[in-house]
Coordinates of N, CA and C and ligand atoms in Angstrom, one line a residue:
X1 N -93.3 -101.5 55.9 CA -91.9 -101.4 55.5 C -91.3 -100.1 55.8
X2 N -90.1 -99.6 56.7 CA -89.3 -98.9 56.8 C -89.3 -97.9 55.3
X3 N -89.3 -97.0 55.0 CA -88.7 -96.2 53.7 C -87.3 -96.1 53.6
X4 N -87.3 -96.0 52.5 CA -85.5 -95.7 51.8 C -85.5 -94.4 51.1
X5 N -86.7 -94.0 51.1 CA -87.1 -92.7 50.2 C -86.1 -91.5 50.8
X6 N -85.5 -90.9 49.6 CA -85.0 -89.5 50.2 C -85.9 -88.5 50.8
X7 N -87.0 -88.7 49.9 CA -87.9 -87.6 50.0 C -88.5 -87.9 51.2
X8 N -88.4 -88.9 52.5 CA -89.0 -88.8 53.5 C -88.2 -88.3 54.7
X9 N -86.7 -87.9 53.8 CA -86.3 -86.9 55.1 C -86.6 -85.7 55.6
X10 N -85.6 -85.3 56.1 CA -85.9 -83.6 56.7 C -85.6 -82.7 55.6
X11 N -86.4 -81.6 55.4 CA -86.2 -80.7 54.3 C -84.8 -80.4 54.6
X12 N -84.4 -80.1 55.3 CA -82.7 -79.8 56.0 C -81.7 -81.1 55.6
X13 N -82.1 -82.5 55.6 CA -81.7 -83.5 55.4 C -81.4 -83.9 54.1
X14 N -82.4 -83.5 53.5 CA -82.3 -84.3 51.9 C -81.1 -83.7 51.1
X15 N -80.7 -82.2 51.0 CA -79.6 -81.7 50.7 C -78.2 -82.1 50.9
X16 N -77.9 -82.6 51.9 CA -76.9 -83.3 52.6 C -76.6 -84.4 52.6
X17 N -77.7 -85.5 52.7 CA -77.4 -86.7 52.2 C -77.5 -87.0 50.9
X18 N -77.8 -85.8 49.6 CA -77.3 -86.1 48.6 C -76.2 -85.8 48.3
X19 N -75.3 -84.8 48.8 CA -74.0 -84.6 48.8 C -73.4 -85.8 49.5
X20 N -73.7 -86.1 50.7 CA -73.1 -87.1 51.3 C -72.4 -88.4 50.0
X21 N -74.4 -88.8 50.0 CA -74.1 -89.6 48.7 C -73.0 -89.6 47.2
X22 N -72.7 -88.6 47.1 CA -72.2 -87.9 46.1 C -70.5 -87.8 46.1
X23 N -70.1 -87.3 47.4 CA -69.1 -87.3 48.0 C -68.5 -88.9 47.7
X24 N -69.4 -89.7 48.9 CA -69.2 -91.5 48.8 C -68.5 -91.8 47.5
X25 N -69.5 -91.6 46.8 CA -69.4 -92.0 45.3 C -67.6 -91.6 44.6
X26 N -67.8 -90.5 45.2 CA -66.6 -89.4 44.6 C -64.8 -90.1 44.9
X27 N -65.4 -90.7 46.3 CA -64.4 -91.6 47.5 C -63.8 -93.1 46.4
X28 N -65.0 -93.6 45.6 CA -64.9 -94.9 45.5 C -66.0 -95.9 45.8
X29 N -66.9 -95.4 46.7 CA -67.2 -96.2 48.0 C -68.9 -96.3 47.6
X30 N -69.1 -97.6 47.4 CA -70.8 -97.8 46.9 C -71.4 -98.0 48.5
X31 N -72.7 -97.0 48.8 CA -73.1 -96.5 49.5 C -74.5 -97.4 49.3
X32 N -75.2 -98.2 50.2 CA -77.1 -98.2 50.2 C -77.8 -97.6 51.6
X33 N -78.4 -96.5 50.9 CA -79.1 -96.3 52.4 C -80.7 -97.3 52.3
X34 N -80.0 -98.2 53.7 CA -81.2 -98.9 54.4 C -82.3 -98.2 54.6
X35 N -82.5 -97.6 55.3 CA -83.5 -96.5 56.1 C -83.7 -95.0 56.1
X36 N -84.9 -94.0 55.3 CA -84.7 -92.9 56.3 C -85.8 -93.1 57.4
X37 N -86.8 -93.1 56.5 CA -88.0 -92.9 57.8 C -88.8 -94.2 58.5
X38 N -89.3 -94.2 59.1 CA -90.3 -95.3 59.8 C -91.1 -94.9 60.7
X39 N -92.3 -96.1 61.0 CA -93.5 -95.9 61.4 C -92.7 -95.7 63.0
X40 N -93.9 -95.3 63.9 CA -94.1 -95.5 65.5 C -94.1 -97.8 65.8
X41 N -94.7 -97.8 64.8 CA -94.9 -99.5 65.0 C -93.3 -100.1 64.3
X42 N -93.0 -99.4 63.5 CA -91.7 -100.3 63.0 C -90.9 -100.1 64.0
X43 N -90.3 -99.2 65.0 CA -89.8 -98.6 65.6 C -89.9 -99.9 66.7
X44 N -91.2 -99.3 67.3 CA -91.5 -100.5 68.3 C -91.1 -102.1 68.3
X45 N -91.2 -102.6 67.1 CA -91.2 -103.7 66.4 C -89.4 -103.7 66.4
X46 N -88.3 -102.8 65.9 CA -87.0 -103.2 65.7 C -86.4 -102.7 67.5
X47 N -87.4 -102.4 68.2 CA -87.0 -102.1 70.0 C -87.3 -103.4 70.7
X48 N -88.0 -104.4 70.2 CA -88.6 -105.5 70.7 C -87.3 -106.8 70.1
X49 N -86.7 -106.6 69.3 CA -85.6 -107.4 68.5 C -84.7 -107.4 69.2
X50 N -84.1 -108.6 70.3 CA -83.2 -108.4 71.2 C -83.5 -108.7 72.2
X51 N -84.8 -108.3 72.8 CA -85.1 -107.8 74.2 C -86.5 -108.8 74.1
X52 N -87.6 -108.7 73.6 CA -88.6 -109.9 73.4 C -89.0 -110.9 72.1
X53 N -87.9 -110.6 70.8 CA -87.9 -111.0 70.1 C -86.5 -111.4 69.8
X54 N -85.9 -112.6 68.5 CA -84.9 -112.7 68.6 C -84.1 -111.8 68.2
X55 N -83.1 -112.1 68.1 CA -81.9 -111.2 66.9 C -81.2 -110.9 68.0
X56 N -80.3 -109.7 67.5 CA -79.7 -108.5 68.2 C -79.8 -107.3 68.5
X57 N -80.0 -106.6 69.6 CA -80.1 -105.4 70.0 C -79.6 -104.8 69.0
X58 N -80.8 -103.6 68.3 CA -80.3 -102.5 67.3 C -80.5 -101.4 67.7
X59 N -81.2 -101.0 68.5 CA -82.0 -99.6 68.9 C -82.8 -99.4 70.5
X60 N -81.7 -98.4 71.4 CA -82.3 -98.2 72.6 C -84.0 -97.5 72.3
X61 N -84.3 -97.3 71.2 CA -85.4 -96.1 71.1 C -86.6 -96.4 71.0
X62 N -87.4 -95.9 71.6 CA -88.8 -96.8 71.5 C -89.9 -95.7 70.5
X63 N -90.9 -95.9 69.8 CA -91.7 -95.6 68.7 C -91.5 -93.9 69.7
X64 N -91.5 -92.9 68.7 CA -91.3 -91.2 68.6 C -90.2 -91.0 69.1
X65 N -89.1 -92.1 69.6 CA -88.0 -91.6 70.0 C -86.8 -91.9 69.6
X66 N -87.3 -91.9 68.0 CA -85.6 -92.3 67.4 C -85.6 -91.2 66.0
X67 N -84.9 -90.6 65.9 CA -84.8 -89.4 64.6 C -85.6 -89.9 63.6
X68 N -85.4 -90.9 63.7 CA -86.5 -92.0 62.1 C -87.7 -91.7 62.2
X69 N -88.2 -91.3 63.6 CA -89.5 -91.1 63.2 C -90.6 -90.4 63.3
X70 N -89.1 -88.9 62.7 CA -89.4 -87.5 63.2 C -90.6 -87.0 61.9
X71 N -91.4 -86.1 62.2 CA -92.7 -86.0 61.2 C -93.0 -84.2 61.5
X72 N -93.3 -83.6 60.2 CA -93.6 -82.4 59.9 C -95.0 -82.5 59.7
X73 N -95.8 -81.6 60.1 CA -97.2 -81.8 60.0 C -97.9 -83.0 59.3
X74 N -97.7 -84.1 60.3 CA -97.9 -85.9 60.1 C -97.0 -86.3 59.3
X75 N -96.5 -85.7 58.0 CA -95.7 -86.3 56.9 C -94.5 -87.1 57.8
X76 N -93.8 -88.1 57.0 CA -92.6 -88.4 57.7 C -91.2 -87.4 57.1
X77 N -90.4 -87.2 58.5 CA -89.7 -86.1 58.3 C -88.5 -86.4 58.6
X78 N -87.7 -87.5 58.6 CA -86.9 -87.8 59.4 C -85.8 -87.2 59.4
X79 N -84.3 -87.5 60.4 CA -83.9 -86.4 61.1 C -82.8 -87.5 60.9
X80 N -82.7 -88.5 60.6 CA -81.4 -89.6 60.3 C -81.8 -90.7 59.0
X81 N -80.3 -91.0 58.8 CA -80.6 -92.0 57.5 C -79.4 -93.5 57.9
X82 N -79.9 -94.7 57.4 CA -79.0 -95.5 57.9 C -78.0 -95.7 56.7
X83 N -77.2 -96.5 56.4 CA -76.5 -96.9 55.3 C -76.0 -98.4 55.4
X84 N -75.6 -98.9 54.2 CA -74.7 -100.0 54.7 C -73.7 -100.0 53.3
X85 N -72.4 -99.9 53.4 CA -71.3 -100.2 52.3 C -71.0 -101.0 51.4
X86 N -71.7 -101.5 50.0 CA -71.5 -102.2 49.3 C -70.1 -103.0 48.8
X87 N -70.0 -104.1 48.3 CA -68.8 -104.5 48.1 C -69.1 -105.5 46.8
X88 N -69.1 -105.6 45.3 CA -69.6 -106.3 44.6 C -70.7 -106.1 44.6
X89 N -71.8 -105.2 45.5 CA -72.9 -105.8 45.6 C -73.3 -106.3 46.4
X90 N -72.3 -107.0 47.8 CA -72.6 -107.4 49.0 C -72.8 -106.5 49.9
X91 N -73.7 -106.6 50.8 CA -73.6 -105.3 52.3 C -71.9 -105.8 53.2
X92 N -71.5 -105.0 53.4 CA -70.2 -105.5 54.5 C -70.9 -104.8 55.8
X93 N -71.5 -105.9 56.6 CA -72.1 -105.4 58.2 C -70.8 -105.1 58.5
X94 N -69.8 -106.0 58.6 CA -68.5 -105.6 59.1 C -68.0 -104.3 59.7
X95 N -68.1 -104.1 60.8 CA -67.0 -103.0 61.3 C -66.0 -102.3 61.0
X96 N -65.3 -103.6 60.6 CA -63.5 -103.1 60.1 C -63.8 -103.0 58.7
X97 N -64.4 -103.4 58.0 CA -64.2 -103.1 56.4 C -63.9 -101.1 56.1
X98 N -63.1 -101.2 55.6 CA -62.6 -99.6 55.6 C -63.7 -98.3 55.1
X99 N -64.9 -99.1 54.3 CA -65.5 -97.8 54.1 C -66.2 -97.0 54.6
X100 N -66.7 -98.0 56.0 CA -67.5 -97.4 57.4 C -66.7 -96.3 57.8
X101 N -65.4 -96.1 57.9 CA -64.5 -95.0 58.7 C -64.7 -93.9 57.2
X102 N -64.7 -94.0 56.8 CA -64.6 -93.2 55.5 C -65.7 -92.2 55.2
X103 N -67.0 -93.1 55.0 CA -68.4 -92.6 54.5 C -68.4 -91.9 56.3
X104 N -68.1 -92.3 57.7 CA -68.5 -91.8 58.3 C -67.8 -90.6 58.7
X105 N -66.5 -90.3 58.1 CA -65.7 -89.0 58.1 C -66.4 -87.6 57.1
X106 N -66.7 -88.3 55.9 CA -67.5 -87.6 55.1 C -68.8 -87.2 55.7
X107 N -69.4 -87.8 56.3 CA -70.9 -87.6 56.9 C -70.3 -86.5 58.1
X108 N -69.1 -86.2 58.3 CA -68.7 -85.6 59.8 C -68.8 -84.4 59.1
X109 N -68.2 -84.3 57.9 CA -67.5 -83.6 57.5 C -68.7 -82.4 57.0
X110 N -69.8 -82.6 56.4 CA -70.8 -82.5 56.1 C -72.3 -82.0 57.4
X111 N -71.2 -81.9 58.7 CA -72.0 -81.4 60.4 C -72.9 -82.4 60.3
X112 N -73.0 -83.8 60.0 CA -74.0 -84.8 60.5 C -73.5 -85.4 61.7
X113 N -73.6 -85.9 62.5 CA -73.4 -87.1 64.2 C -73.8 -88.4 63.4
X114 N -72.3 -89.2 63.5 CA -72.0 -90.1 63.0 C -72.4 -91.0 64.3
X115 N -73.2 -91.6 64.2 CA -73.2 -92.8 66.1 C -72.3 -94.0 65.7
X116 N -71.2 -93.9 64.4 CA -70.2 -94.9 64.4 C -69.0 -94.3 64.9
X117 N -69.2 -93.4 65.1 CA -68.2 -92.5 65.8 C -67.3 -93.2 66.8
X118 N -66.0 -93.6 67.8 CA -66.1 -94.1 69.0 C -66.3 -93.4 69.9
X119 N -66.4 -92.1 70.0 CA -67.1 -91.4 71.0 C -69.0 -91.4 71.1
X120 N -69.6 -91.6 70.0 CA -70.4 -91.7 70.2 C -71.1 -92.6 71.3
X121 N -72.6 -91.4 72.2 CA -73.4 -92.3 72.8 C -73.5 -93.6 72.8
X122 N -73.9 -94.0 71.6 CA -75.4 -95.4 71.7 C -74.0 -95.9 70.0
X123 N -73.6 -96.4 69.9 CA -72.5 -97.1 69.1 C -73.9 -97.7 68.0
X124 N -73.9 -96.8 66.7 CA -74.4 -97.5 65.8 C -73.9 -97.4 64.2
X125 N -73.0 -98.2 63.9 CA -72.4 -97.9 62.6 C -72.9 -97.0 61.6
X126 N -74.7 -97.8 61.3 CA -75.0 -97.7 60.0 C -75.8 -95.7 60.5
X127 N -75.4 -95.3 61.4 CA -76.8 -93.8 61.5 C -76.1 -92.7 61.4
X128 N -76.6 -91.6 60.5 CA -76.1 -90.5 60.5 C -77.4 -89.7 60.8
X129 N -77.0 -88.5 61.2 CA -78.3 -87.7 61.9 C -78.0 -86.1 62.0
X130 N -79.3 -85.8 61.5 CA -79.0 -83.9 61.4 C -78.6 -83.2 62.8
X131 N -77.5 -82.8 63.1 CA -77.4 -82.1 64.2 C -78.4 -81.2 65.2
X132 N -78.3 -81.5 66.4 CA -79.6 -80.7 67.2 C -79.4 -79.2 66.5
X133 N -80.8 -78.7 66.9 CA -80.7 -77.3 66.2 C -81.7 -77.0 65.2
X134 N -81.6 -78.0 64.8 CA -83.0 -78.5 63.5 C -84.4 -79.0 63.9
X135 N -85.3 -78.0 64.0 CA -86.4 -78.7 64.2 C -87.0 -79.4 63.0
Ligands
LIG1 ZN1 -80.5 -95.1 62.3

């Protein structure tokens, strides 16, 4: 199973996405982070979703090459966290639901790379990620 653990981000990371968190909260806006870290095989396993398994394409990145599943001497160290925006209690995958633009303004605001950005590379709602610079 993927981690939701704070503690498996980036020592640089955990500070931030508890502000982030905090911020959210501050907005209104109930926040679940899906994901920070994961294995080289989960990795592999959500790159195969799409492409040789069913579902939909979620991730050009193949196992060591997605911030998720960045590691400090072995430990997992990750370098991004996912989210998804509660509503009652429901996730809203939704696009348009307004708190995606919001939580990802705050995550800007905060020097993370929003990939729900519309400028962004690789178009991914739910990822926010520590700016290059951070080993
Ligand atoms: Zn992600």
């Amino acid at each position: 199973m993927p981690s939701r653990k704070l503690e498996d981000l980036h020592p640089d990371l955990q500070p931030v996405c508890h502000e982030f968190l905090r911020r959210c909260a501050e907005a209104g806006l109930d926040i679940l982070i899906t994901c920070t870290w994961r294995s080289g095989a989960e990795q592999d396993a959500l790159y195969a979703q799409g492409r040789t398994r069913p579902g939909a394409r979620v991730t050009n990145a193949r196992a060591g090459q997605s911030a998720h599943n960045h590691t400090i001497a072995g430990k997992p160290a990750s370098r991004a966290f996912d989210i998804v925006p509660l509503q009652h209690g429901k996730a809203m995958w939704n696009a348009a639901f307004p708190a995606w633009s919001i939580a990802g303004q705050i995550g800007e605001s905060l020097g993370l790379v929003w990939y729900g950005n519309p400028k962004a590379r690789f178009h991914e709602m739910p990822h926010f990620e520590l700016a290059r610079g951070y080993q």
